[in-house]
Coordinates of C-alpha atoms in Angstrom, one line a residue:
Chain Z
E1 CA 10.5 -0.2 -15.2
D2 CA 8.9 -2.4 -12.6
Q3 CA 5.2 -3.2 -13.3
V4 CA 2.5 -5.1 -11.6
T5 CA -0.7 -6.2 -13.4
Q6 CA -3.6 -7.9 -11.5
S7 CA -6.5 -9.8 -13.0
P8 CA -9.4 -9.9 -13.0
E9 CA -10.4 -6.4 -12.0
A10 CA -13.5 -7.7 -10.3
L11 CA -14.7 -11.1 -9.2
R12 CA -18.0 -12.2 -7.9
L13 CA -18.2 -15.6 -6.2
Q14 CA -20.9 -17.6 -4.5
E15 CA -20.1 -18.5 -1.0
G16 CA -18.0 -21.7 -1.1
E17 CA -17.0 -21.3 -4.7
S18 CA -13.2 -21.4 -4.9
S19 CA -11.2 -19.3 -7.3
S20 CA -7.8 -17.6 -7.9
L21 CA -6.6 -14.1 -8.4
N22 CA -3.6 -13.4 -10.6
C23 CA -0.7 -10.9 -10.2
S24 CA 1.9 -10.8 -13.0
Y25 CA 5.0 -8.7 -12.5
T26 CA 8.1 -7.5 -14.2
V27 CA 10.9 -6.4 -11.9
S28 CA 14.7 -6.2 -12.0
G29 CA 15.6 -8.6 -9.3
L30 CA 12.6 -9.5 -7.1
R31 CA 13.1 -8.6 -3.5
G32 CA 9.7 -9.7 -2.4
L33 CA 6.1 -10.0 -3.7
F34 CA 3.4 -8.9 -1.2
W35 CA -0.3 -9.5 -0.9
Y36 CA -2.6 -7.1 0.9
R37 CA -6.3 -7.0 1.6
Q38 CA -8.0 -3.6 1.6
D39 CA -11.5 -2.9 2.9
P40 CA -13.3 0.2 1.7
G41 CA -12.1 3.4 3.3
K42 CA -9.3 1.6 5.2
G43 CA -5.6 1.1 4.7
P44 CA -4.2 -2.1 3.2
E45 CA -3.8 -5.1 5.6
F46 CA -0.7 -7.2 5.2
L47 CA -1.4 -10.9 4.2
F48 CA 1.7 -12.5 2.8
T49 CA 5.3 -12.1 1.6
L50 CA 6.8 -14.4 -1.0
Y51 CA 10.5 -14.2 -2.0
S52 CA 11.3 -16.9 -4.4
A53 CA 9.7 -19.0 -7.1
G54 CA 8.0 -22.1 -5.7
E55 CA 7.3 -20.5 -2.4
E56 CA 3.8 -20.9 -0.9
K57 CA 2.1 -19.3 2.1
E58 CA -1.3 -20.1 3.7
K59 CA -3.6 -18.3 6.0
E60 CA -7.1 -19.6 6.7
R61 CA -8.9 -19.8 3.3
L62 CA -6.1 -18.0 1.5
K63 CA -3.0 -19.5 -0.2
A64 CA -0.4 -17.5 -2.1
T65 CA 2.0 -19.0 -4.6
L66 CA 4.8 -17.5 -6.6
T67 CA 6.5 -18.3 -10.0
K68 CA 9.1 -16.4 -11.8
K69 CA 6.6 -14.1 -13.5
E70 CA 3.4 -14.3 -11.5
S71 CA 1.7 -14.9 -8.2
F72 CA -1.7 -16.4 -7.5
L73 CA -3.9 -15.9 -4.5
H74 CA -6.1 -18.9 -4.2
I75 CA -9.3 -18.5 -2.2
T76 CA -10.8 -21.8 -1.0
A77 CA -14.5 -21.9 0.0
P78 CA -14.8 -18.2 0.4
K79 CA -17.2 -16.5 2.9
P80 CA -18.9 -13.1 2.6
E81 CA -16.4 -11.7 5.0
D82 CA -13.6 -12.3 2.4
S83 CA -15.1 -9.6 0.3
A84 CA -12.5 -6.9 -0.2
T85 CA -10.0 -5.6 -2.7
Y86 CA -6.8 -7.7 -2.9
L87 CA -3.7 -5.8 -3.8
C88 CA -0.4 -7.2 -5.0
A89 CA 2.9 -5.3 -4.7
V90 CA 6.5 -6.0 -5.6
R91 CA 9.6 -4.4 -4.0
D92 CA 11.8 -2.5 -6.4
G93 CA 14.8 -4.7 -7.3
V94 CA 17.3 -1.8 -7.7
T95 CA 17.2 0.2 -4.5
G96 CA 14.9 -2.1 -2.6
N97 CA 13.1 1.0 -1.2
Q98 CA 10.0 1.4 -3.4
F99 CA 7.0 -0.8 -3.6
Y100 CA 4.9 -1.0 -6.8
F101 CA 1.3 -1.9 -6.4
G102 CA -1.2 -3.3 -8.8
T103 CA -4.6 -1.8 -9.2
G104 CA -6.2 -4.7 -7.2
T105 CA -8.9 -7.3 -7.6
S106 CA -12.3 -6.4 -6.1
L107 CA -13.7 -9.6 -4.7
T108 CA -17.4 -9.9 -3.8
V109 CA -18.6 -13.1 -2.1
I110 CA -22.4 -13.6 -2.3
P111 CA -24.1 -15.6 0.5
Chain W
D1 CA -5.3 -2.0 14.1
T2 CA -1.8 -2.3 12.8
G3 CA -0.3 0.1 15.3
V4 CA 0.2 2.8 12.6
S5 CA -1.9 5.9 13.3
Q6 CA -2.7 8.8 11.0
D7 CA -4.3 12.2 11.8
P8 CA -6.7 13.5 10.7
R9 CA -8.7 10.8 9.1
H10 CA -10.6 13.2 6.9
K11 CA -9.7 16.7 5.7
I12 CA -11.8 19.0 3.5
T13 CA -10.0 22.1 2.3
K14 CA -10.4 24.7 -0.3
R15 CA -8.2 24.9 -3.4
G16 CA -5.1 27.0 -2.6
Q17 CA -4.9 26.2 1.1
N18 CA -2.1 24.3 2.8
V19 CA -2.7 21.1 4.6
T20 CA -0.6 18.9 6.9
F21 CA -1.0 15.3 7.8
R22 CA 0.6 13.3 10.6
C23 CA 1.7 9.7 10.8
D24 CA 2.8 7.8 13.9
P25 CA 4.5 4.5 12.9
I26 CA 4.9 1.4 15.0
S27 CA 7.5 2.4 17.6
E28 CA 10.3 0.0 16.7
H29 CA 10.0 0.6 12.9
N30 CA 12.8 2.7 11.5
R31 CA 11.4 3.0 8.0
L32 CA 8.4 5.1 7.1
Y33 CA 6.7 5.5 3.7
W34 CA 4.0 7.9 2.3
Y35 CA 1.7 6.8 -0.5
R36 CA -1.2 8.3 -2.3
Q37 CA -4.2 6.3 -3.5
T38 CA -7.0 7.3 -5.7
L39 CA -10.3 5.4 -6.3
G40 CA -9.7 2.2 -8.2
Q41 CA -6.0 2.4 -8.1
G42 CA -3.3 0.9 -5.9
P43 CA -1.2 3.0 -3.6
E44 CA 1.4 5.1 -5.4
F45 CA 4.8 5.7 -3.7
L46 CA 5.5 9.3 -2.7
T47 CA 8.5 9.2 -0.4
Y48 CA 10.5 7.1 2.1
F49 CA 12.4 7.8 5.3
Q50 CA 14.9 5.7 7.1
N51 CA 15.0 7.1 10.6
E52 CA 15.0 10.9 10.1
A53 CA 16.6 10.8 6.7
Q54 CA 14.4 11.2 3.6
L55 CA 16.2 8.8 1.2
E56 CA 13.9 8.7 -1.8
K57 CA 11.1 10.7 -3.4
S58 CA 9.0 9.8 -6.3
R59 CA 9.7 11.6 -9.6
L60 CA 6.0 12.3 -9.7
L61 CA 6.1 14.2 -6.4
S62 CA 5.4 17.9 -7.0
D63 CA 7.5 20.5 -5.2
R64 CA 4.3 21.5 -3.5
F65 CA 4.7 18.4 -1.4
S66 CA 7.1 18.1 1.5
A67 CA 7.6 15.6 4.2
E68 CA 9.6 15.5 7.4
R69 CA 10.5 13.0 10.1
P70 CA 12.4 15.2 12.5
K71 CA 13.3 12.8 15.3
G72 CA 12.9 9.5 13.4
S73 CA 9.6 8.9 15.0
F74 CA 6.4 10.5 13.7
S75 CA 6.3 12.1 10.2
T76 CA 4.4 14.9 8.6
L77 CA 3.3 15.4 5.0
E78 CA 2.5 18.9 3.9
I79 CA 0.8 19.9 0.7
Q80 CA 1.0 23.6 -0.2
R81 CA -1.4 25.4 -2.5
T82 CA -3.7 22.4 -2.8
E83 CA -5.3 21.6 -6.1
Q84 CA -8.4 19.5 -6.9
G85 CA -6.1 16.8 -8.3
D86 CA -4.6 16.4 -4.9
S87 CA -7.9 14.8 -3.6
A88 CA -7.0 11.3 -2.6
M89 CA -6.3 9.0 0.3
Y90 CA -2.9 9.6 1.8
L91 CA -1.5 6.5 3.4
C92 CA 1.4 6.0 5.7
A93 CA 3.2 2.7 6.2
S94 CA 6.0 1.6 8.5
E95 CA 8.5 -1.2 8.3
R96 CA 11.1 -2.7 10.5
G97 CA 14.3 -2.6 8.6
G98 CA 15.0 -5.9 7.0
A99 CA 11.6 -7.3 7.7
Y100 CA 10.3 -6.1 4.3
E101 CA 6.6 -6.1 4.9
Q102 CA 5.0 -2.7 5.4
Y103 CA 2.1 -2.0 7.8
F104 CA -0.3 0.6 6.8
G105 CA -2.2 3.2 8.8
P106 CA -5.9 3.9 8.2
G107 CA -5.1 6.8 5.8
T108 CA -6.2 10.4 5.6
R109 CA -8.9 11.2 3.1
L110 CA -8.3 14.6 1.5
T111 CA -11.0 16.4 -0.4
V112 CA -10.1 19.7 -2.2
T113 CA -13.1 21.8 -3.2

């Protein structure tokens, strides 16, 4: 069965202190790995899609990378407004219709 | 604002009552998904439509839950005989076929008392 595990569960950073969030996955035939940002009480906001090992995507202070078993979301010089929960999801490799989400990493950036 | 809207944003109901939620996807998106999310968890897949056809339902979906997308545009999710365990955020997402990323609405927060 497809599974997604995110670590750490929670992360506190000082403003400007770079770090990485991890998403490890098991899936029968990856059809895409997705990163979302979710603020409290809101729906997830799409950030990146990665399809194959070695692929990288960047947006502002965020950079997502993908290997055959895991993905990293690197946050460079974070600001307080980057505080949110970051969710990782994989697309089911059999039917391609279901997304499996991890439980997320709650990031707090302290000024 | 992703362009996906949900109504209502909050719903408080008593156990045993029926509730219905609505989702309006991005207009050119032919795929629509419903998810449930509880505190500290990621969204959990409930069901999926391509146009008006409901193509997949989670094995975890109780028969008290039903969803429709009658004209391939908006969708409704109904929960009959609500239970306290149904309290959660219900999220809708839409996708343009082949694009693969899903865009989520703001969710409907359901509280069953």
